[in-house]
Coordinates of C-alpha atoms in Angstrom, one line a residue:
Chain A
M1 CA -230.0 67.2 -88.5
D2 CA -226.6 66.5 -87.0
T3 CA -226.1 63.4 -84.9
L4 CA -224.4 64.2 -81.6
L5 CA -224.9 60.8 -79.9
V6 CA -226.1 57.3 -80.9
A7 CA -225.7 54.8 -78.1
R8 CA -227.4 51.5 -77.5
A9 CA -229.1 51.5 -74.0
H10 CA -231.6 49.1 -72.4
G11 CA -232.2 47.4 -75.7
G12 CA -233.1 50.7 -77.4
T13 CA -231.1 53.6 -78.6
Q14 CA -230.3 56.9 -77.0
H15 CA -229.9 59.7 -79.6
A16 CA -228.9 63.4 -79.3
V17 CA -229.2 65.6 -82.4
S18 CA -228.8 69.2 -83.4
H19 CA -230.9 70.9 -85.9
R20 CA -231.6 74.4 -87.3
S21 CA -234.7 75.9 -85.7
R22 CA -237.0 78.2 -87.7
A23 CA -238.6 79.3 -84.4
T24 CA -235.5 80.4 -82.6
G25 CA -233.3 81.1 -85.5
T26 CA -230.5 79.1 -83.9
D27 CA -229.2 75.6 -83.8
M28 CA -231.1 73.6 -81.2
T29 CA -230.2 70.3 -79.5
F30 CA -232.5 67.6 -78.2
S31 CA -232.2 64.0 -77.1
V32 CA -234.5 61.1 -78.1
F33 CA -234.6 57.6 -76.6
V34 CA -236.1 55.1 -79.0
P35 CA -237.2 51.9 -77.1
P36 CA -236.7 48.4 -78.5
Q37 CA -240.3 48.2 -79.6
A38 CA -239.4 50.8 -82.3
N39 CA -236.2 49.2 -83.4
D40 CA -238.0 47.9 -86.5
G41 CA -239.5 51.3 -87.2
T42 CA -242.9 50.7 -85.5
P43 CA -244.3 54.0 -84.3
C44 CA -244.4 54.4 -80.6
P45 CA -246.1 56.9 -78.3
V46 CA -244.0 59.9 -77.2
V47 CA -243.4 61.5 -73.8
W48 CA -242.0 65.1 -74.0
Y49 CA -239.9 66.1 -71.0
L50 CA -239.2 69.8 -70.5
S51 CA -236.2 70.6 -68.3
G52 CA -235.6 73.2 -65.6
L53 CA -233.4 76.2 -65.1
T54 CA -229.7 75.9 -66.1
C55 CA -230.3 72.5 -67.9
T56 CA -229.7 71.4 -71.4
H57 CA -231.1 68.2 -73.0
A58 CA -228.1 66.4 -71.3
N59 CA -229.2 66.7 -67.6
V60 CA -232.2 64.4 -67.8
T61 CA -230.5 62.3 -70.5
E62 CA -227.7 61.5 -68.1
K63 CA -229.4 61.6 -64.7
G64 CA -233.1 61.0 -65.4
E65 CA -233.1 57.2 -65.2
Y66 CA -236.0 57.0 -67.7
R67 CA -234.6 54.5 -70.2
R68 CA -235.3 51.3 -68.3
A69 CA -239.0 52.1 -67.9
C70 CA -239.3 53.5 -71.5
A71 CA -237.8 50.3 -72.8
E72 CA -240.2 48.2 -70.8
L73 CA -243.3 50.3 -71.7
G74 CA -242.4 51.1 -75.3
L75 CA -242.2 54.9 -74.9
I76 CA -240.1 57.4 -76.9
F77 CA -238.7 60.0 -74.6
V78 CA -237.7 63.4 -76.0
A79 CA -235.8 66.1 -74.1
P80 CA -235.3 69.5 -75.7
D81 CA -233.0 72.3 -74.5
T82 CA -234.3 75.0 -72.3
S83 CA -233.5 78.1 -74.5
P84 CA -231.8 79.2 -77.6
R85 CA -228.0 79.4 -77.2
G86 CA -225.0 80.8 -78.9
P87 CA -222.8 83.8 -79.2
G88 CA -225.5 85.9 -81.0
V89 CA -228.2 85.1 -78.4
P90 CA -228.8 87.6 -75.7
D91 CA -228.0 86.3 -72.3
D92 CA -227.9 87.3 -68.6
E93 CA -225.4 86.7 -65.9
A94 CA -228.0 85.2 -63.6
Y95 CA -228.9 81.5 -63.8
D96 CA -232.6 82.2 -63.9
F97 CA -232.8 84.4 -67.0
G98 CA -231.5 84.3 -70.5
Q99 CA -229.7 81.2 -71.9
G100 CA -230.8 78.1 -70.0
A101 CA -233.9 79.8 -68.8
G102 CA -236.3 80.3 -71.7
F103 CA -239.4 79.7 -69.6
Y104 CA -241.2 78.2 -72.7
V105 CA -242.6 81.5 -73.9
D106 CA -242.4 83.5 -77.1
A107 CA -240.6 86.7 -76.0
T108 CA -242.1 90.0 -77.1
E109 CA -239.5 92.3 -75.5
A110 CA -236.2 93.3 -77.2
P111 CA -233.6 92.0 -77.4
F112 CA -235.1 88.6 -76.5
S113 CA -238.0 88.5 -79.0
T114 CA -235.7 87.5 -81.9
H115 CA -234.5 84.2 -80.6
Y116 CA -236.4 83.4 -77.3
R117 CA -239.4 81.6 -79.0
M118 CA -239.4 78.4 -77.0
Y119 CA -243.2 78.1 -76.9
S120 CA -243.4 78.0 -80.7
Y121 CA -240.3 75.8 -80.9
I122 CA -241.8 73.2 -78.5
V123 CA -245.4 73.3 -79.7
D124 CA -245.1 73.9 -83.4
E125 CA -241.7 72.9 -84.6
L126 CA -240.2 70.2 -82.5
P127 CA -242.9 67.5 -83.0
D128 CA -242.5 67.6 -86.8
A129 CA -238.7 67.7 -86.5
V130 CA -238.7 64.6 -84.2
A131 CA -241.3 62.8 -86.4
S132 CA -239.1 63.5 -89.5
A133 CA -236.3 61.4 -88.1
F134 CA -237.8 59.1 -85.4
P135 CA -240.8 56.7 -85.4
V136 CA -243.0 58.7 -83.1
D137 CA -246.8 58.2 -83.2
L138 CA -248.0 61.8 -82.8
A139 CA -251.5 60.6 -82.1
R140 CA -250.2 59.4 -78.8
Q141 CA -248.4 62.2 -76.9
S142 CA -247.9 63.0 -73.2
I143 CA -245.9 65.7 -71.6
T144 CA -244.0 66.2 -68.3
G145 CA -241.2 68.4 -67.0
H146 CA -239.2 69.5 -64.0
S147 CA -239.4 72.9 -62.2
M148 CA -239.3 75.5 -65.0
G149 CA -240.0 72.5 -67.3
G150 CA -243.0 71.5 -65.1
H151 CA -244.3 75.0 -65.7
G152 CA -243.7 74.5 -69.4
A153 CA -245.5 71.1 -69.4
L154 CA -248.5 72.4 -67.5
T155 CA -248.9 75.6 -69.5
I156 CA -248.4 74.0 -72.9
A157 CA -250.9 71.2 -72.0
L158 CA -253.5 73.7 -70.7
R159 CA -253.2 75.7 -74.0
N160 CA -253.3 72.6 -76.2
P161 CA -255.8 70.4 -74.5
D162 CA -256.5 68.1 -77.4
R163 CA -252.9 67.2 -78.0
F164 CA -251.8 65.3 -74.9
R165 CA -253.3 62.1 -73.4
S166 CA -251.7 62.8 -70.0
V167 CA -249.8 65.5 -68.2
S168 CA -247.5 65.4 -65.2
A169 CA -244.8 67.4 -63.5
F170 CA -242.0 67.2 -61.0
A171 CA -241.8 70.1 -58.6
P172 CA -243.3 72.6 -61.2
I173 CA -243.4 76.4 -61.0
V174 CA -247.2 76.5 -61.0
A175 CA -247.8 80.2 -60.7
P176 CA -244.9 82.2 -62.2
S177 CA -246.8 85.4 -62.0
Q178 CA -246.8 85.2 -58.2
V179 CA -243.1 84.1 -57.5
S180 CA -239.8 85.8 -58.1
W181 CA -238.4 83.4 -60.7
G182 CA -241.5 83.9 -62.8
E183 CA -241.9 87.6 -62.3
K184 CA -238.3 88.2 -63.4
A185 CA -238.7 85.9 -66.5
L186 CA -242.1 86.8 -67.6
G187 CA -241.4 90.5 -67.0
G188 CA -238.1 90.3 -69.0
Y189 CA -239.5 88.3 -71.9
L190 CA -243.1 89.6 -72.1
G191 CA -242.9 93.1 -70.6
K192 CA -244.7 94.8 -67.8
D193 CA -248.3 94.1 -68.8
R194 CA -249.2 91.2 -66.4
A195 CA -252.3 90.4 -68.5
T196 CA -250.0 88.9 -71.1
W197 CA -248.4 86.7 -68.4
R198 CA -251.6 84.8 -67.7
R199 CA -251.3 82.6 -70.8
H200 CA -247.9 81.4 -69.4
D201 CA -249.1 80.7 -65.9
A202 CA -250.7 77.4 -65.1
V203 CA -252.8 78.7 -62.2
A204 CA -253.9 81.7 -64.1
L205 CA -254.8 79.6 -67.2
I206 CA -257.0 77.3 -65.0
E207 CA -258.6 80.4 -63.4
D208 CA -259.3 81.7 -66.9
G209 CA -261.0 78.5 -67.9
A210 CA -258.4 76.1 -69.3
R211 CA -258.9 72.5 -68.3
L212 CA -257.1 69.2 -68.1
P213 CA -258.8 65.8 -67.5
E214 CA -256.4 65.0 -64.6
L215 CA -252.9 65.8 -63.4
L216 CA -250.1 64.1 -61.5
V217 CA -247.5 66.2 -59.6
D218 CA -244.7 65.0 -57.4
Q219 CA -243.1 67.6 -55.1
G220 CA -240.2 67.1 -52.7
A221 CA -241.1 68.2 -49.2
A222 CA -237.5 69.1 -48.5
D223 CA -237.2 71.1 -51.7
S224 CA -235.5 74.4 -50.9
F225 CA -237.6 76.2 -53.5
L226 CA -240.9 74.8 -52.3
K227 CA -242.3 77.8 -50.4
K228 CA -240.9 80.7 -52.3
E229 CA -240.9 79.6 -56.0
L230 CA -243.0 76.4 -56.4
R231 CA -246.0 76.8 -54.2
P232 CA -248.0 73.7 -55.1
E233 CA -250.8 74.8 -52.8
L234 CA -251.8 77.4 -55.4
L235 CA -252.2 74.7 -58.0
Q236 CA -254.1 72.6 -55.5
A237 CA -256.5 75.5 -54.9
A238 CA -257.0 76.3 -58.6
C239 CA -257.6 72.6 -59.5
A240 CA -260.1 72.2 -56.6
A241 CA -262.0 75.3 -57.8
A242 CA -262.0 74.1 -61.4
G243 CA -262.8 70.5 -60.6
I244 CA -259.6 69.2 -62.1
P245 CA -258.5 65.9 -60.4
L246 CA -255.0 66.6 -59.2
T247 CA -252.8 63.9 -57.6
L248 CA -250.3 66.0 -55.6
R249 CA -247.8 63.8 -53.8
M250 CA -245.6 65.5 -51.2
Q251 CA -242.5 63.3 -51.0
Q252 CA -240.9 63.5 -47.6
G253 CA -237.2 64.1 -47.5
Y254 CA -236.8 64.8 -51.2
D255 CA -235.1 67.9 -52.6
H256 CA -235.2 69.6 -56.0
S257 CA -232.4 67.6 -57.7
Y258 CA -232.3 64.8 -60.2
Y259 CA -232.1 62.4 -57.2
F260 CA -235.7 63.3 -56.7
V261 CA -236.7 63.3 -60.4
S262 CA -235.1 60.0 -61.1
T263 CA -236.7 58.4 -58.1
F264 CA -240.2 59.1 -59.3
M265 CA -239.6 59.0 -63.1
E266 CA -240.7 55.4 -63.4
D267 CA -244.0 56.2 -61.6
H268 CA -244.7 59.1 -64.1
L269 CA -243.8 57.0 -67.1
R270 CA -246.1 54.2 -65.9
W271 CA -248.9 56.7 -65.4
H272 CA -248.4 58.1 -68.9
A273 CA -248.1 54.6 -70.4
E274 CA -251.5 53.6 -68.9
R275 CA -253.1 56.5 -70.7
L276 CA -251.0 56.3 -73.9
L277 CA -251.4 52.5 -74.4
A278 CA -255.1 52.3 -73.3
Chain B
M1 CA -215.1 63.7 -43.1
D2 CA -216.7 66.6 -45.1
T3 CA -220.2 66.2 -46.4
L4 CA -220.4 67.2 -50.1
L5 CA -223.9 65.7 -50.8
V6 CA -226.8 64.3 -48.9
A7 CA -229.9 63.6 -51.1
R8 CA -232.9 61.3 -50.6
A9 CA -233.2 58.9 -53.6
H10 CA -235.2 55.8 -54.2
G11 CA -236.1 55.7 -50.5
G12 CA -232.5 55.7 -49.3
T13 CA -229.8 58.4 -49.3
Q14 CA -227.1 59.3 -51.7
H15 CA -224.1 60.7 -50.0
A16 CA -220.8 62.1 -51.2
V17 CA -218.0 62.9 -48.8
S18 CA -214.4 64.1 -48.8
H19 CA -211.8 62.8 -46.3
R20 CA -208.1 63.0 -45.6
S21 CA -206.3 59.9 -46.9
R22 CA -203.3 58.5 -45.1
A23 CA -202.6 56.3 -48.2
T24 CA -202.5 59.1 -50.8
G25 CA -201.6 62.1 -48.5
T26 CA -204.4 64.0 -50.2
D27 CA -208.1 64.7 -49.7
M28 CA -210.1 61.9 -51.4
T29 CA -213.8 62.0 -52.4
F30 CA -216.2 59.0 -52.6
S31 CA -219.9 58.5 -52.8
V32 CA -222.1 56.1 -50.8
F33 CA -225.7 55.1 -51.5
V34 CA -227.4 53.9 -48.3
P35 CA -230.6 51.9 -49.1
P36 CA -233.8 52.2 -47.1
Q37 CA -233.1 48.9 -45.4
A38 CA -230.2 50.8 -43.6
N39 CA -232.2 53.9 -42.7
D40 CA -232.5 52.7 -39.1
G41 CA -228.8 51.9 -39.0
T42 CA -229.1 48.2 -39.8
P43 CA -225.8 47.1 -41.4
C44 CA -226.1 46.2 -45.1
P45 CA -223.8 44.4 -47.5
V46 CA -221.6 46.6 -49.6
V47 CA -220.7 46.7 -53.3
W48 CA -217.6 48.5 -54.2
Y49 CA -217.6 50.1 -57.7
L50 CA -214.3 51.2 -59.2
S51 CA -214.5 53.7 -62.1
G52 CA -212.6 54.1 -65.3
L53 CA -210.2 56.5 -66.9
T54 CA -211.1 60.2 -66.5
C55 CA -213.8 59.5 -64.0
T56 CA -214.4 60.7 -60.5
H57 CA -216.9 59.3 -58.0
A58 CA -219.5 61.5 -59.8
N59 CA -219.7 59.7 -63.1
V60 CA -221.3 56.5 -61.8
T61 CA -223.1 58.4 -59.1
E62 CA -224.9 60.5 -61.7
K63 CA -225.1 58.0 -64.7
G64 CA -224.8 54.5 -63.2
E65 CA -228.6 54.0 -62.5
Y66 CA -227.7 51.7 -59.5
R67 CA -229.9 53.3 -56.8
R68 CA -233.2 51.6 -57.8
A69 CA -231.8 48.1 -57.6
C70 CA -229.7 48.8 -54.5
A71 CA -232.8 50.2 -52.8
E72 CA -234.8 47.0 -53.7
L73 CA -232.0 44.6 -52.8
G74 CA -230.6 46.4 -49.7
L75 CA -227.1 47.0 -51.0
I76 CA -224.8 49.9 -50.0
F77 CA -222.9 51.1 -53.1
V78 CA -219.6 52.9 -52.7
A79 CA -217.8 54.7 -55.6
P80 CA -214.3 56.1 -54.9
D81 CA -212.3 58.4 -57.1
T82 CA -209.8 57.0 -59.6
S83 CA -206.7 58.8 -58.4
P84 CA -205.3 61.3 -55.9
R85 CA -205.9 64.9 -57.1
G86 CA -204.9 68.4 -56.3
P87 CA -202.3 71.0 -57.2
G88 CA -199.5 69.1 -55.4
V89 CA -200.2 65.8 -57.2
P90 CA -198.1 65.1 -60.3
D91 CA -200.2 64.9 -63.4
D92 CA -199.9 64.2 -67.1
E93 CA -201.5 65.9 -70.1
A94 CA -202.9 62.7 -71.4
Y95 CA -206.3 61.3 -70.2
D96 CA -204.9 57.9 -69.6
F97 CA -202.1 58.7 -67.1
G98 CA -201.8 60.8 -63.9
Q99 CA -204.9 62.3 -62.3
G100 CA -208.0 60.4 -63.2
A101 CA -205.9 57.4 -64.1
G102 CA -204.5 55.8 -60.9
F103 CA -204.9 52.3 -62.2
Y104 CA -205.4 51.0 -58.6
V105 CA -201.6 50.4 -58.0
D106 CA -199.2 51.7 -55.4
A107 CA -196.7 53.6 -57.6
T108 CA -193.0 53.0 -56.9
E109 CA -191.6 55.4 -59.5
A110 CA -190.9 59.1 -58.7
P111 CA -192.7 61.5 -58.8
F112 CA -195.8 59.3 -58.5
S113 CA -194.8 57.1 -55.6
T114 CA -195.7 59.8 -53.0
H115 CA -199.4 60.1 -53.8
Y116 CA -200.4 57.5 -56.3
R117 CA -201.2 54.7 -53.7
M118 CA -204.7 53.8 -54.9
Y119 CA -204.2 50.0 -54.2
S120 CA -203.6 50.7 -50.5
Y121 CA -206.3 53.4 -50.4
I122 CA -209.0 51.0 -51.8
V123 CA -207.8 47.8 -50.0
D124 CA -206.6 49.1 -46.6
E125 CA -208.1 52.5 -45.9
L126 CA -211.4 53.0 -47.6
P127 CA -213.3 50.1 -46.0
D128 CA -212.6 51.4 -42.5
A129 CA -213.3 55.0 -43.5
V130 CA -216.7 54.0 -45.0
A131 CA -217.5 51.8 -42.0
S132 CA -216.7 54.7 -39.6
A133 CA -219.6 56.7 -41.0
F134 CA -222.0 54.4 -42.8
P135 CA -223.7 51.1 -41.7
V136 CA -221.8 48.7 -43.9
D137 CA -221.4 45.0 -43.0
L138 CA -217.8 44.3 -43.9
A139 CA -218.4 40.6 -43.6
R140 CA -220.5 40.9 -46.8
Q141 CA -218.5 42.7 -49.6
S142 CA -218.6 42.4 -53.4
I143 CA -216.6 44.4 -55.9
T144 CA -217.2 45.5 -59.5
G145 CA -215.9 48.2 -61.8
H146 CA -215.8 49.6 -65.4
S147 CA -212.8 49.6 -67.8
M148 CA -209.8 50.6 -65.7
G149 CA -212.0 50.1 -62.7
G150 CA -212.9 46.6 -64.0
H151 CA -209.1 46.0 -64.0
G152 CA -209.1 47.3 -60.4
A153 CA -211.9 45.1 -59.3
L154 CA -210.4 41.9 -60.8
T155 CA -206.9 42.5 -59.6
I156 CA -208.0 43.5 -56.1
A157 CA -210.3 40.5 -55.8
L158 CA -207.7 38.1 -57.1
R159 CA -205.2 39.4 -54.5
N160 CA -207.7 39.4 -51.7
P161 CA -209.7 36.2 -52.4
D162 CA -211.2 35.9 -48.9
R163 CA -212.6 39.4 -48.8
F164 CA -215.3 39.4 -51.6
R165 CA -218.3 37.1 -51.9
S166 CA -218.5 38.0 -55.6
V167 CA -216.7 39.8 -58.4
S168 CA -217.9 41.3 -61.7
A169 CA -216.8 43.8 -64.2
F170 CA -218.0 46.0 -67.1
A171 CA -215.7 46.1 -70.1
P172 CA -212.6 45.5 -67.9
I173 CA -208.9 46.0 -69.0
V174 CA -208.1 42.3 -68.3
A175 CA -204.4 42.2 -69.3
P176 CA -202.8 45.7 -68.8
S177 CA -199.3 44.3 -69.4
Q178 CA -200.3 43.4 -73.0
V179 CA -202.2 46.6 -74.1
S180 CA -201.1 50.2 -74.6
W181 CA -203.2 51.8 -71.8
G182 CA -201.7 49.4 -69.3
E183 CA -198.1 49.4 -70.6
K184 CA -198.1 53.2 -70.3
A185 CA -199.6 53.2 -66.8
L186 CA -197.8 50.2 -65.3
G187 CA -194.5 51.4 -66.8
G188 CA -195.0 54.9 -65.5
Y189 CA -196.1 54.0 -62.0
L190 CA -194.1 50.7 -61.4
G191 CA -191.1 51.1 -63.7
K192 CA -189.6 49.0 -66.4
D193 CA -189.4 45.6 -64.6
R194 CA -192.4 43.8 -66.0
A195 CA -192.2 41.2 -63.3
T196 CA -193.6 43.8 -60.9
W197 CA -196.6 44.4 -63.2
R198 CA -197.9 40.9 -62.9
R199 CA -199.5 41.6 -59.5
H200 CA -201.6 44.3 -61.2
D201 CA -202.7 42.3 -64.2
A202 CA -205.7 40.0 -63.9
V203 CA -204.7 37.5 -66.6
A204 CA -201.1 37.3 -65.2
L205 CA -202.4 36.9 -61.6
I206 CA -204.6 33.9 -62.8
E207 CA -201.6 32.5 -64.7
D208 CA -199.5 32.8 -61.5
G209 CA -202.1 30.9 -59.5
A210 CA -204.6 33.4 -58.1
R211 CA -208.2 32.1 -58.2
L212 CA -211.8 33.3 -57.9
P213 CA -214.8 31.1 -57.4
E214 CA -216.6 32.6 -60.4
L215 CA -216.7 35.8 -62.4
L216 CA -219.3 37.8 -64.4
V217 CA -218.2 40.1 -67.2
D218 CA -220.3 42.2 -69.6
Q219 CA -218.6 43.6 -72.7
G220 CA -220.1 45.7 -75.4
A221 CA -219.5 44.2 -78.8
A222 CA -219.4 47.7 -80.4
D223 CA -216.9 49.0 -77.8
S224 CA -214.3 51.0 -79.7
F225 CA -211.6 49.8 -77.2
L226 CA -212.5 46.2 -77.4
K227 CA -209.8 44.8 -79.7
K228 CA -206.9 47.1 -78.7
E229 CA -207.2 47.7 -75.0
L230 CA -209.8 45.3 -73.4
R231 CA -209.3 41.9 -75.1
P232 CA -211.7 39.8 -73.1
E233 CA -210.5 36.7 -75.0
L234 CA -207.3 36.8 -72.9
L235 CA -209.4 36.6 -69.7
Q236 CA -211.4 33.8 -71.2
A237 CA -208.3 31.8 -72.0
A238 CA -206.8 32.3 -68.6
C239 CA -210.0 31.4 -66.8
A240 CA -210.5 28.3 -69.0
A241 CA -206.9 27.2 -68.2
A242 CA -207.4 27.8 -64.5
G243 CA -210.8 26.3 -64.2
I244 CA -212.5 29.6 -63.1
P245 CA -216.1 29.7 -64.2
L246 CA -216.4 32.9 -66.3
T247 CA -219.7 34.2 -67.5
L248 CA -218.6 36.6 -70.4
R249 CA -221.5 38.2 -72.1
M250 CA -220.8 40.0 -75.4
Q251 CA -223.5 42.6 -75.7
Q252 CA -224.4 43.3 -79.3
G253 CA -224.4 47.0 -80.3
Y254 CA -223.2 48.4 -76.9
D255 CA -220.3 50.8 -76.6
H256 CA -218.0 51.7 -73.7
S257 CA -220.1 54.4 -72.2
Y258 CA -222.4 54.7 -69.2
Y259 CA -225.3 53.9 -71.5
F260 CA -223.8 50.4 -71.6
V261 CA -222.9 50.3 -67.9
S262 CA -226.3 51.5 -66.7
T263 CA -228.1 49.0 -68.9
F264 CA -226.4 46.0 -67.2
M265 CA -225.9 47.5 -63.7
E266 CA -229.1 45.9 -62.4
D267 CA -228.0 42.4 -63.6
H268 CA -224.7 42.8 -61.8
L269 CA -226.3 44.0 -58.6
R270 CA -228.8 41.1 -58.6
W271 CA -225.9 38.7 -59.2
H272 CA -224.0 40.2 -56.3
A273 CA -227.1 40.3 -54.1
E274 CA -227.7 36.6 -54.7
R275 CA -224.3 35.9 -53.2
L276 CA -224.3 38.6 -50.5
L277 CA -227.7 37.7 -49.2
A278 CA -227.4 33.9 -49.5

């Protein structure tokens, strides 16, 4: 594991590291904030944050404003990259497919199936990699994410219901099978058979019987992607039909940017902490 | 004034604008956070934040973590650029001279004297420009900055003692005449006569009789520039000799980055708010 960053912040330490991934067959980068409660090695609960289109680990690390609350609450905050990267990794000119747009699936279509294995990376490999180097208590995990990363958080939590004590999302893509970002990505990575897409679509997973005990979602009401790509009303309907308590907060005036995410980050971290520290 | 950014954040609004500067003869960019207390146009006190080498307005705007505290305290936060920029503006290959490194002086040496007039821009032009578009109460101003911008905040406050209710700095260059960053910049912009440098050197200004009622400085003890470029002990000695109450906090383990600045930003904003809102 190569150290890219070690910096004291808010009494804890912000790290960024690179490691060789078995899942993707590439080097992968992630950041880890270790709060002061873990400075002596005491294991702390972990919040996984999955990022959106075009992002690396760096966007939330620099703009997410999570460290103050994590330092107060004693939370480790991990932010992985959004895709495999590198000269040997297939890419696309568009911002919403290829590098920076892994969509948290294991691709089955060539040429993406070799490296684009972000579901396996996040679910099977990253927790052990983080635990090998940082004092995380894997018995206490929560997950959140933004936009494509909100999609990742919801679908990963729905498919691994015993792993996470709490789940939230910022402006998530809730039904990729029904919107153009998702149709392009799921079609490109998984192929034309839409039946295979349902395991990577939060609304479809809920329709097919997956459950969460509760869910917190913040969504900017002035988000330019709201009506075409995000469509929280589809999640609202699926949760209502399934009896999943959803707290969906439409935030007046807020857009899709990190100015929105950073504003509500503390609320989400407190919500997770209430459940992780209970 | 051209709008580059308008985004709701922490109940207020983060702006970035570009305007034509008389002082520099170029377009200049700055950011302004307007807290919710000013959403109805009520004038609010203003904190000027001057940035360090290589920075634009964007660094602190994205990484400074000031919005939450400004929204709570009712402070407008303004972050200008660190130099004139553009194809017609003389530059230097080094990171510590030319574009991104204006050092908050009015250059007298060719070819810099035409555009590098950051002292006049910050002191004489920017307050009116900001007041023409945002609800700032110019009777209540404070100033702070980081590194080269800490130098700017200290020297501008020492030369304009009636303007600012409070002054602070993060890891400031306190005695540019005595360190290599400063010798290069002041020599390049002001020429070889070191007597002219003293009006842009906080320690020299204090030695020459300039005064502040009090001063707050945070300095990372693990800052790699501490011993060679920053030298807070020189400020400490000058303040002691002049009877200026200096709160100098050496922060163990902290470096020179925005992980350091963002950690102590809230402390500085509370310190300024106590004086601005008294």
